[in-house]
Amino acid sequence: MDEKYDVVVVGGGAAGLSGAVALARSRRSVLVVDSGEPRNAPAGHVHNYLGRESTPPAELLSLGRAELAGYSGEVVAQTVTSIAKGDNGFEISLADGRRTHARRVLVATGLVDELPEVAGLAARWGRDVLHCPYCHGWEVRDRAVGVLSTGPMTVHQALMWRQLTDDVVVFRHTQRDFDEAPLLARGIRIVDGVVAAVEAESDQLTGVRLESGEVVAREALAVAAPARTRADFLAPLGIEPEPVEFNGFVIGTRVPADTAGRTSVPGLWVAGNVTDMRAQVVVSAAAGLMAGAAINGELVEEEAAEAVRLRERPFSHEMEREVARANEHHAEPPPFDRASWEERYRSRDEMWSGRPNDQLVTEARGLEPGHALDAGCGEGGDALWLAQQGWRVTAVDFSTTAIERGRAQAAKLGVADRITWVAADVGEWAPESKFDLVTSHFLHIPSAARTVAFARLAEAVAPGGTLLVVGHDPADHHAGRPHMADMMFTAEEVAETLDQSWASVAADVRERPAVGAEMVVRDTVLVARKR
């Protein structure tokens, strides 16, 4: 569950699922977190949804989830408790203690209707106690309809229902002041007195009972309840709901956003009733699509800018450059044994750029700094970056030249006291302690030694810790990488060696721009969390 997605969608209703499908169809990794509390759950059917007229709400959501799954989108039944923004995106915390990360977040959590305290009313909400003539009016046409006056919408609402039936009664209830003239002109009766309860027989509304004891026969009751947006978890980000007014009266709240759903927090978007309380299901679905498309467009621009930056940056993965040269001249790929690596390090003043690997930065950004093991550290780019983030690091490599360069750089950067350097072959070396993070990047050694090394690295992860193993994707021949069958591996192969002591195991292939070359390369990435 601690994976990182392009987009996490909070809320799995029409808006959330529609946005998620649009993103997944654009090949974005998407997770929908849904609490399972849709606003229209009590309703029998969805109306005014072209092509889906009279579809039960639960069926519509089921169809939407199936569509999303068809494009590899994911759904988890859970509640989001908080969203925190960092330098590398968002961290989303769930009620069960789990967390996940995302480059962008789309919030589509909808509204909560604040119903008046009238006995029996809430139990019939969405069935014959109704709020919207467009949503339910046709189904109660020509019937006896009541309108419970609860605010400034009374007259407008009553006139809307009068269009559908000749028999409309307005219950004044607690609202004394409204313009009666339009109602009387349209033959709408006004009943004084506070409403105490709604009555039903055989699961059908039969009447409205006043505090006086009088019962007015009705077959449906319309209530314009104020609606509160579900967005309290956004407060730490500085997002506060704003009031929605009608004729000078507050009738609900919304999260402020532009027409595409963009909020004041960069990377955070909203869609559906959470920002538009009057949106029906089809409108919410359209808003989700609009927001999803806008999010994808923003990511496209961001990725293009990053590709330009990487293209202009000096090499940071020297091995990719050497292998490309070898292939270009039809030579054998460079050897990976200890002596050969030592010779290669000594042949130049600097082998690597000193920058951390992309996948490490992606995964470690969201972790609490502790004790890390960098297996196959080279000149220490990853170890140095971890130390600068507050980690204590044990850095291991079989090249003494690489180790000494890393040690010297640590002293220059003022983190020498945070890194322990070990000159050893990770295919033979056995860690003596446990680590909160164990990371290995591009450890391409013969399979027998690699199996032993990875088993020891997995054993070295402390309870609650993280194992990150990254390699060149074996299928990525086009990027100038030799096949080296015995030295290549996939994250799935590593995952299969892990036992039941792991709470989560994620194995996938991730693309990234090749450093210094106009191409995209693929890394095979394992991220596992120990129980």
Coordinates of C-alpha atoms in Angstrom, one line a residue:
M1 CA 0.0 0.0 0.0
D2 CA 3.0 2.3 0.3
E3 CA 3.5 2.5 -3.4
K4 CA 3.6 5.7 -5.3
Y5 CA 1.0 6.5 -8.0
D6 CA 0.7 9.1 -10.6
V7 CA -2.7 10.1 -9.2
V8 CA -4.6 9.1 -6.1
V9 CA -8.3 9.8 -6.3
V10 CA -10.2 10.2 -3.1
G11 CA -13.8 9.2 -3.5
G12 CA -15.2 6.5 -5.8
G13 CA -18.4 8.1 -7.0
A14 CA -19.3 9.2 -10.5
A15 CA -16.8 12.1 -10.4
G16 CA -13.9 10.1 -8.9
L17 CA -14.3 7.0 -11.1
S18 CA -14.8 9.1 -14.2
G19 CA -11.6 11.0 -13.5
A20 CA -9.7 7.8 -12.7
V21 CA -10.8 6.1 -15.9
A22 CA -9.7 9.1 -18.0
L23 CA -6.3 9.0 -16.3
A24 CA -5.9 5.2 -16.6
R25 CA -6.8 5.4 -20.3
S26 CA -3.9 7.8 -20.6
R27 CA -1.7 5.0 -19.0
R28 CA -1.4 6.8 -15.7
S29 CA -1.0 4.7 -12.5
V30 CA -4.2 5.4 -10.5
L31 CA -5.5 4.4 -7.1
V32 CA -9.1 5.2 -6.0
V33 CA -9.6 5.4 -2.2
D34 CA -13.3 5.0 -1.5
S35 CA -15.0 5.0 1.9
G36 CA -18.2 3.4 0.4
E37 CA -20.6 6.2 1.5
P38 CA -22.0 7.6 -1.8
R39 CA -24.5 10.4 -1.3
N40 CA -27.1 8.8 -3.5
A41 CA -26.9 5.3 -1.9
P42 CA -30.5 5.4 -0.6
A43 CA -31.9 6.3 -4.1
G44 CA -33.4 3.5 -6.2
H45 CA -32.2 4.8 -9.5
V46 CA -30.0 7.4 -11.3
H47 CA -31.9 9.7 -13.7
N48 CA -30.9 12.2 -16.4
Y49 CA -27.8 10.2 -17.2
L50 CA -27.9 9.8 -20.9
G51 CA -27.7 6.1 -21.8
R52 CA -27.9 5.0 -18.2
E53 CA -31.4 6.2 -17.3
S54 CA -32.9 4.4 -14.2
T55 CA -29.6 2.5 -13.5
P56 CA -29.4 1.7 -9.7
P57 CA -26.6 3.8 -8.1
A58 CA -24.7 0.7 -6.9
E59 CA -24.8 -0.8 -10.3
L60 CA -23.5 2.4 -11.9
L61 CA -20.5 2.4 -9.5
S62 CA -19.9 -1.3 -10.2
L63 CA -19.8 -0.7 -13.9
G64 CA -17.4 2.2 -13.3
R65 CA -15.1 0.1 -11.2
A66 CA -15.1 -2.6 -13.9
E67 CA -14.2 0.0 -16.5
L68 CA -11.3 1.3 -14.3
A69 CA -10.0 -2.2 -13.7
G70 CA -10.0 -2.8 -17.4
Y71 CA -7.4 -0.1 -17.7
S72 CA -5.4 -1.3 -14.7
G73 CA -6.7 1.2 -12.3
E74 CA -7.0 0.2 -8.6
V75 CA -9.6 0.7 -5.9
V76 CA -9.2 0.3 -2.2
A77 CA -12.1 0.4 0.3
Q78 CA -10.8 2.8 2.9
T79 CA -11.1 6.4 4.3
V80 CA -8.5 9.1 3.9
T81 CA -7.7 10.8 7.2
S82 CA -5.0 13.3 5.9
I83 CA -3.1 14.5 2.9
A84 CA 0.3 16.0 3.3
K85 CA 2.3 17.8 0.5
G86 CA 6.0 17.4 0.2
D87 CA 8.7 18.3 -2.3
N88 CA 8.0 15.1 -4.3
G89 CA 4.2 15.0 -4.3
F90 CA 1.6 14.0 -1.7
E91 CA 1.5 11.5 1.1
I92 CA -2.1 10.1 1.7
S93 CA -2.8 8.6 5.1
L94 CA -5.7 6.1 5.6
A95 CA -7.8 5.3 8.6
D96 CA -6.2 1.9 9.0
G97 CA -2.7 3.3 9.4
R98 CA -1.6 2.6 5.8
R99 CA -0.3 5.3 3.5
T100 CA 0.4 5.9 -0.1
H101 CA 2.0 8.5 -2.3
A102 CA 1.0 10.4 -5.4
R103 CA 2.3 13.0 -7.8
R104 CA -1.2 14.5 -8.0
V105 CA -4.4 14.1 -5.9
L106 CA -8.0 14.4 -7.2
V107 CA -10.6 14.8 -4.4
A108 CA -14.2 13.7 -5.2
T109 CA -15.6 13.0 -1.8
G110 CA -19.0 14.7 -2.4
L111 CA -21.4 16.1 0.2
V112 CA -23.3 15.2 3.3
D113 CA -27.0 16.3 3.4
E114 CA -27.9 17.9 6.7
L115 CA -31.5 16.7 7.2
P116 CA -33.9 18.4 9.6
E117 CA -34.7 16.5 12.8
V118 CA -38.1 15.2 11.9
A119 CA -38.9 11.7 13.1
G120 CA -38.8 9.1 10.4
L121 CA -37.5 11.5 7.7
A122 CA -33.9 10.2 7.4
A123 CA -35.1 6.6 7.0
R124 CA -37.0 7.5 3.9
W125 CA -34.4 9.9 2.4
G126 CA -33.9 9.2 -1.3
R127 CA -37.0 7.1 -1.6
D128 CA -40.1 9.1 -1.1
V129 CA -38.4 11.9 0.9
L130 CA -36.7 13.7 -1.9
H131 CA -34.6 16.8 -2.7
C132 CA -34.4 17.3 -6.4
P133 CA -37.3 17.5 -8.9
Y134 CA -34.9 16.7 -11.8
C135 CA -33.7 13.6 -10.0
H136 CA -37.0 12.3 -8.8
G137 CA -39.8 14.4 -10.1
W138 CA -41.0 12.2 -13.0
E139 CA -41.4 9.3 -10.6
V140 CA -43.9 11.1 -8.4
R141 CA -45.7 13.0 -11.1
D142 CA -49.5 13.6 -10.5
R143 CA -49.1 12.4 -6.9
A144 CA -49.7 14.2 -3.6
V145 CA -46.4 16.0 -2.9
G146 CA -45.4 18.0 0.2
V147 CA -42.6 20.5 0.5
L148 CA -41.0 21.0 3.9
S149 CA -39.9 24.6 4.2
T150 CA -36.4 24.7 5.6
G151 CA -34.8 27.8 4.1
P152 CA -34.7 30.3 1.3
M153 CA -35.3 27.7 -1.5
T154 CA -38.9 27.0 -0.4
V155 CA -40.8 29.0 -3.0
H156 CA -38.6 28.0 -5.9
Q157 CA -38.7 24.4 -4.9
A158 CA -42.5 24.4 -4.5
L159 CA -43.0 25.9 -7.9
M160 CA -40.7 23.3 -9.4
W161 CA -42.7 20.5 -8.0
R162 CA -46.0 22.2 -9.0
Q163 CA -44.8 21.7 -12.6
L164 CA -45.1 18.0 -12.1
T165 CA -48.3 17.7 -10.1
D166 CA -51.4 19.7 -9.3
D167 CA -51.4 18.5 -5.7
V168 CA -48.6 20.4 -3.8
V169 CA -48.7 21.4 -0.1
V170 CA -46.0 23.6 1.5
F171 CA -45.5 22.9 5.2
R172 CA -44.4 26.2 6.8
H173 CA -42.6 24.2 9.6
T174 CA -40.0 26.6 11.2
Q175 CA -39.8 29.1 8.3
R176 CA -42.1 32.0 8.7
D177 CA -41.0 34.4 6.1
F178 CA -41.4 33.6 2.4
D179 CA -43.4 35.1 -0.4
E180 CA -46.7 33.3 -0.5
A181 CA -48.2 35.1 -3.5
P182 CA -46.5 32.9 -6.2
L183 CA -47.6 29.8 -4.3
L184 CA -51.2 30.7 -3.9
A185 CA -51.4 31.9 -7.5
R186 CA -50.3 28.4 -8.6
G187 CA -52.8 26.7 -6.3
I188 CA -50.3 25.5 -3.8
R189 CA -51.7 25.1 -0.3
I190 CA -49.7 26.4 2.8
V191 CA -50.0 24.4 6.0
D192 CA -49.0 26.2 9.3
G193 CA -47.4 24.4 12.2
V194 CA -44.2 22.5 12.9
V195 CA -43.8 19.1 11.4
A196 CA -43.1 16.4 14.0
A197 CA -42.8 13.2 11.9
V198 CA -43.5 11.5 8.6
E199 CA -45.7 8.4 8.6
A200 CA -45.5 5.3 6.5
E201 CA -47.4 2.1 5.9
S202 CA -46.0 -1.0 4.1
D203 CA -42.8 0.9 3.5
Q204 CA -44.6 3.8 1.7
L205 CA -44.9 7.4 2.9
T206 CA -48.6 8.1 3.7
G207 CA -48.6 11.4 5.5
V208 CA -46.9 14.2 7.4
R209 CA -47.8 14.6 11.1
L210 CA -47.7 18.1 12.7
E211 CA -46.9 18.7 16.4
S212 CA -50.7 19.4 16.8
G213 CA -51.3 15.8 15.9
E214 CA -52.9 16.6 12.5
V215 CA -51.8 14.3 9.7
V216 CA -51.8 15.6 6.1
A217 CA -51.9 12.8 3.6
R218 CA -48.9 12.9 1.2
E219 CA -47.2 10.4 -1.0
A220 CA -43.9 12.2 -1.3
L221 CA -42.1 14.9 0.7
A222 CA -39.5 17.3 -0.8
V223 CA -36.8 18.7 1.5
A224 CA -34.2 21.2 0.4
A225 CA -31.6 20.2 3.0
P226 CA -28.3 22.2 3.2
A227 CA -25.3 20.2 2.2
R228 CA -21.8 20.2 3.8
T229 CA -18.8 19.2 1.7
R230 CA -16.7 16.3 2.9
A231 CA -13.3 18.0 3.0
D232 CA -12.2 18.3 6.6
F233 CA -9.1 16.3 5.9
L234 CA -7.9 19.1 3.6
A235 CA -7.7 21.7 6.3
P236 CA -3.9 21.1 7.0
L237 CA -3.2 22.0 3.4
G238 CA -5.0 25.4 3.9
I239 CA -8.1 24.3 2.0
E240 CA -11.2 25.6 3.8
P241 CA -14.7 25.1 2.4
E242 CA -16.5 28.3 1.4
P243 CA -20.2 29.0 1.7
V244 CA -22.6 28.6 -1.2
E245 CA -25.3 31.3 -1.3
F246 CA -28.7 31.6 -2.9
N247 CA -30.6 34.9 -2.8
G248 CA -28.3 36.0 0.1
F249 CA -28.8 32.8 2.1
V250 CA -26.2 30.1 2.7
I251 CA -27.4 26.8 1.4
G252 CA -24.3 24.7 1.7
T253 CA -20.5 24.6 1.3
R254 CA -18.0 23.9 -1.5
V255 CA -14.2 23.5 -1.9
P256 CA -13.2 26.5 -4.0
A257 CA -11.6 25.6 -7.4
D258 CA -11.4 26.9 -11.0
T259 CA -13.6 25.5 -13.8
A260 CA -11.3 22.5 -14.4
G261 CA -11.1 21.6 -10.7
R262 CA -7.7 23.1 -9.8
T263 CA -7.4 24.3 -6.2
S264 CA -5.1 26.8 -4.6
V265 CA -2.7 23.9 -3.6
P266 CA -0.5 23.0 -6.6
G267 CA -1.2 19.4 -7.6
L268 CA -4.5 19.1 -5.7
W269 CA -7.7 18.9 -7.7
V270 CA -11.4 18.5 -6.9
A271 CA -14.4 17.4 -8.9
G272 CA -18.1 16.7 -8.4
N273 CA -20.3 17.7 -5.5
V274 CA -17.3 18.5 -3.3
T275 CA -17.0 21.7 -5.3
D276 CA -20.3 21.9 -7.1
M277 CA -23.2 21.1 -4.7
R278 CA -25.8 21.3 -7.5
A279 CA -24.2 18.9 -9.9
Q280 CA -26.2 15.8 -10.7
V281 CA -24.6 12.5 -11.4
V282 CA -23.9 13.1 -15.1
V283 CA -22.5 16.5 -14.4
S284 CA -20.2 15.1 -11.7
A285 CA -19.0 12.4 -14.1
A286 CA -18.3 15.1 -16.7
A287 CA -16.4 17.2 -14.1
G288 CA -14.3 14.1 -13.2
L289 CA -13.4 13.6 -16.8
M290 CA -12.5 17.3 -17.2
A291 CA -10.3 17.2 -14.0
G292 CA -8.7 13.9 -15.0
A293 CA -7.8 15.2 -18.5
A294 CA -6.4 18.5 -17.0
I295 CA -4.3 16.5 -14.5
N296 CA -2.9 14.3 -17.3
G297 CA -2.1 17.4 -19.3
E298 CA -0.2 18.9 -16.4
L299 CA 1.8 15.8 -15.9
V300 CA 2.6 15.6 -19.6
E301 CA 4.0 19.1 -19.5
E302 CA 6.0 18.3 -16.3
E303 CA 7.5 15.2 -17.9
A304 CA 8.5 17.1 -21.0
A305 CA 10.3 19.8 -18.9
E306 CA 12.1 17.1 -16.9
A307 CA 13.2 15.3 -20.1
V308 CA 14.7 18.6 -21.4
R309 CA 16.5 19.1 -18.0
L310 CA 17.9 15.5 -18.1
R311 CA 18.9 15.9 -21.7
E312 CA 21.0 18.9 -20.8
R313 CA 22.4 17.3 -17.6
P314 CA 25.8 15.5 -17.7
F315 CA 25.8 11.7 -17.4
S316 CA 24.9 10.2 -14.0
H317 CA 24.7 6.6 -15.1
E318 CA 28.1 5.9 -16.6
M319 CA 27.4 2.3 -17.2
E320 CA 24.6 3.1 -19.6
R321 CA 27.0 5.2 -21.6
E322 CA 29.7 2.5 -21.6
V323 CA 27.3 -0.3 -22.6
A324 CA 25.9 1.9 -25.4
R325 CA 29.5 2.5 -26.7
A326 CA 30.2 -1.3 -26.6
N327 CA 27.1 -2.1 -28.6
E328 CA 27.8 0.7 -31.1
H329 CA 31.2 -0.9 -31.8
H330 CA 29.9 -4.5 -31.6
A331 CA 32.1 -5.2 -28.7
E332 CA 31.5 -7.5 -25.7
P333 CA 29.7 -5.8 -22.7
P334 CA 31.9 -4.6 -19.9
P335 CA 32.7 -7.3 -17.3
F336 CA 31.2 -7.1 -13.8
D337 CA 33.8 -8.9 -11.7
R338 CA 35.6 -7.3 -8.8
A339 CA 39.0 -6.8 -10.5
S340 CA 37.5 -5.3 -13.6
W341 CA 35.5 -2.8 -11.7
E342 CA 38.5 -1.8 -9.7
E343 CA 40.4 -1.2 -12.9
R344 CA 37.6 0.9 -14.3
Y345 CA 37.4 3.1 -11.3
R346 CA 41.1 3.7 -11.4
S347 CA 41.1 4.5 -15.1
R348 CA 39.2 7.8 -14.5
D349 CA 38.9 10.4 -11.8
E350 CA 35.2 10.0 -11.4
M351 CA 32.9 7.2 -12.6
W352 CA 29.5 8.5 -11.5
S353 CA 27.9 12.0 -11.3
G354 CA 27.3 11.8 -7.5
R355 CA 23.6 12.2 -8.0
P356 CA 21.2 9.7 -6.3
N357 CA 19.2 7.2 -8.4
D358 CA 15.7 8.2 -9.4
Q359 CA 13.9 5.2 -7.8
L360 CA 15.7 5.7 -4.5
V361 CA 14.6 9.4 -4.3
T362 CA 11.0 8.4 -5.3
E363 CA 10.7 5.8 -2.5
A364 CA 12.8 7.3 0.3
R365 CA 11.2 10.7 0.2
G366 CA 8.2 9.4 2.1
L367 CA 10.1 7.4 4.7
E368 CA 11.1 8.5 8.2
P369 CA 15.0 8.6 8.3
G370 CA 16.6 5.8 10.2
H371 CA 19.4 3.3 9.5
A372 CA 19.9 2.5 5.8
L373 CA 22.1 -0.1 4.0
D374 CA 23.3 0.8 0.5
A375 CA 24.5 -2.5 -1.1
G376 CA 26.7 -1.9 -4.1
C377 CA 27.1 1.8 -3.3
G378 CA 29.8 2.6 -5.9
E379 CA 31.2 6.1 -5.2
G380 CA 28.3 6.7 -2.8
G381 CA 25.8 9.0 -4.6
D382 CA 22.9 7.2 -3.0
A383 CA 24.5 6.9 0.4
L384 CA 25.5 10.6 0.4
W385 CA 22.0 11.7 -0.5
L386 CA 20.5 9.5 2.2
A387 CA 22.9 11.0 4.8
Q388 CA 21.9 14.5 3.8
Q389 CA 18.2 13.6 4.3
G390 CA 19.0 12.6 7.9
W391 CA 19.7 8.8 7.6
R392 CA 22.6 6.9 9.2
V393 CA 24.0 4.8 6.3
T394 CA 26.1 1.7 5.9
A395 CA 27.6 1.8 2.4
V396 CA 29.1 -1.4 0.9
D397 CA 31.0 -2.0 -2.3
F398 CA 33.8 -4.3 -3.4
S399 CA 35.8 -1.5 -5.0
T400 CA 38.2 0.1 -2.5
T401 CA 38.8 2.9 -4.9
A402 CA 35.0 3.7 -5.0
I403 CA 34.8 3.5 -1.3
E404 CA 37.6 5.9 -0.7
R405 CA 36.0 8.4 -3.1
G406 CA 32.7 8.2 -1.3
R407 CA 34.4 8.7 2.0
A408 CA 36.2 11.8 0.8
Q409 CA 33.0 13.3 -0.6
A410 CA 31.2 12.6 2.6
A411 CA 33.8 14.6 4.5
K412 CA 33.4 17.5 2.0
L413 CA 29.7 17.5 2.5
G414 CA 29.9 17.3 6.2
V415 CA 28.1 13.9 6.6
A416 CA 31.2 11.7 7.3
D417 CA 29.8 10.9 10.8
R418 CA 26.6 9.6 9.3
I419 CA 28.1 7.0 6.9
T420 CA 30.0 3.8 7.6
W421 CA 31.9 2.6 4.6
V422 CA 32.5 -1.2 4.1
A423 CA 34.8 -2.6 1.4
A424 CA 33.2 -6.0 0.7
D425 CA 31.6 -8.1 -2.0
V426 CA 27.9 -8.0 -1.3
G427 CA 27.7 -11.5 -2.9
E428 CA 29.7 -12.8 0.1
W429 CA 29.2 -10.2 2.9
A430 CA 26.6 -10.8 5.6
P431 CA 25.1 -7.8 7.5
E432 CA 25.4 -8.0 11.2
S433 CA 22.5 -5.7 12.1
K434 CA 19.0 -4.7 10.9
F435 CA 18.2 -1.7 8.8
D436 CA 15.1 0.5 8.3
L437 CA 15.9 0.7 4.6
V438 CA 17.9 -1.7 2.5
T439 CA 18.6 -0.5 -1.0
S440 CA 20.4 -2.1 -4.0
H441 CA 20.6 -0.5 -7.4
F442 CA 21.8 -2.3 -10.5
L443 CA 23.5 -5.2 -8.6
H444 CA 24.1 -7.3 -11.8
I445 CA 26.2 -10.2 -10.7
P446 CA 26.1 -13.9 -11.5
S447 CA 22.8 -15.5 -10.5
A448 CA 24.2 -17.8 -7.8
A449 CA 25.9 -15.0 -5.9
R450 CA 22.9 -12.7 -6.5
T451 CA 20.5 -15.1 -5.0
V452 CA 22.6 -15.3 -1.8
A453 CA 23.1 -11.6 -1.7
F454 CA 19.4 -10.7 -2.1
A455 CA 18.4 -13.2 0.6
R456 CA 20.9 -11.6 3.0
L457 CA 19.6 -8.1 2.1
A458 CA 16.0 -9.2 2.7
E459 CA 17.0 -10.7 6.1
A460 CA 18.7 -7.5 7.0
V461 CA 15.5 -5.4 6.9
A462 CA 14.1 -4.6 10.3
P463 CA 10.5 -5.1 11.2
G464 CA 8.5 -2.2 9.6
G465 CA 11.5 -1.5 7.2
T466 CA 11.7 -1.3 3.5
L467 CA 13.6 -3.3 0.9
L468 CA 14.2 -1.5 -2.4
V469 CA 15.9 -3.5 -5.3
V470 CA 16.3 -1.9 -8.7
G471 CA 17.8 -3.4 -11.8
H472 CA 17.9 -2.9 -15.6
D473 CA 14.8 -4.4 -17.1
P474 CA 16.0 -7.5 -19.0
A475 CA 13.7 -6.7 -21.9
D476 CA 15.2 -3.3 -22.4
H477 CA 17.6 -4.1 -25.2
H478 CA 16.8 -1.0 -27.2
A479 CA 18.4 1.2 -24.5
G480 CA 21.9 0.0 -25.3
R481 CA 21.9 -2.6 -22.5
P482 CA 23.4 -6.0 -23.1
H483 CA 21.3 -9.0 -22.3
M484 CA 23.8 -10.8 -20.0
A485 CA 21.2 -13.5 -19.2
D486 CA 22.8 -14.9 -16.1
M487 CA 23.3 -11.4 -14.6
M488 CA 19.9 -10.0 -15.3
F489 CA 16.8 -10.3 -13.1
T490 CA 13.3 -9.0 -12.7
A491 CA 11.6 -7.6 -9.6
E492 CA 9.0 -10.4 -9.9
E493 CA 11.8 -13.0 -9.5
V494 CA 13.1 -11.3 -6.4
A495 CA 9.6 -11.0 -5.0
E496 CA 9.1 -14.8 -5.4
T497 CA 12.0 -15.4 -3.0
L498 CA 10.4 -13.4 -0.1
D499 CA 8.5 -15.2 2.7
Q500 CA 5.4 -14.4 4.6
S501 CA 7.1 -11.8 6.9
W502 CA 6.4 -9.0 4.4
A503 CA 3.3 -6.8 4.8
S504 CA 3.4 -5.6 1.1
V505 CA 5.4 -6.5 -2.0
A506 CA 5.2 -4.4 -5.2
A507 CA 7.1 -5.4 -8.3
D508 CA 6.8 -3.3 -11.5
V509 CA 8.7 -1.8 -14.4
R510 CA 9.2 1.9 -14.4
E511 CA 10.2 4.1 -17.3
R512 CA 12.6 7.1 -17.0
P513 CA 14.5 9.3 -19.4
A514 CA 18.0 7.9 -20.1
V515 CA 20.6 10.3 -18.8
G516 CA 22.4 12.0 -21.7
A517 CA 20.5 10.2 -24.4
E518 CA 17.3 10.8 -26.3
M519 CA 15.5 7.6 -25.2
V520 CA 13.5 6.2 -22.4
V521 CA 14.9 3.3 -20.4
R522 CA 13.1 0.9 -18.0
D523 CA 14.0 -0.2 -14.5
T524 CA 12.7 -3.3 -12.8
V525 CA 11.7 -2.2 -9.3
L526 CA 10.9 -4.2 -6.1
V527 CA 9.5 -2.3 -3.1
A528 CA 8.7 -4.5 -0.1
R529 CA 7.6 -3.5 3.5
K530 CA 8.3 -5.9 6.3
R531 CA 5.7 -6.6 9.0

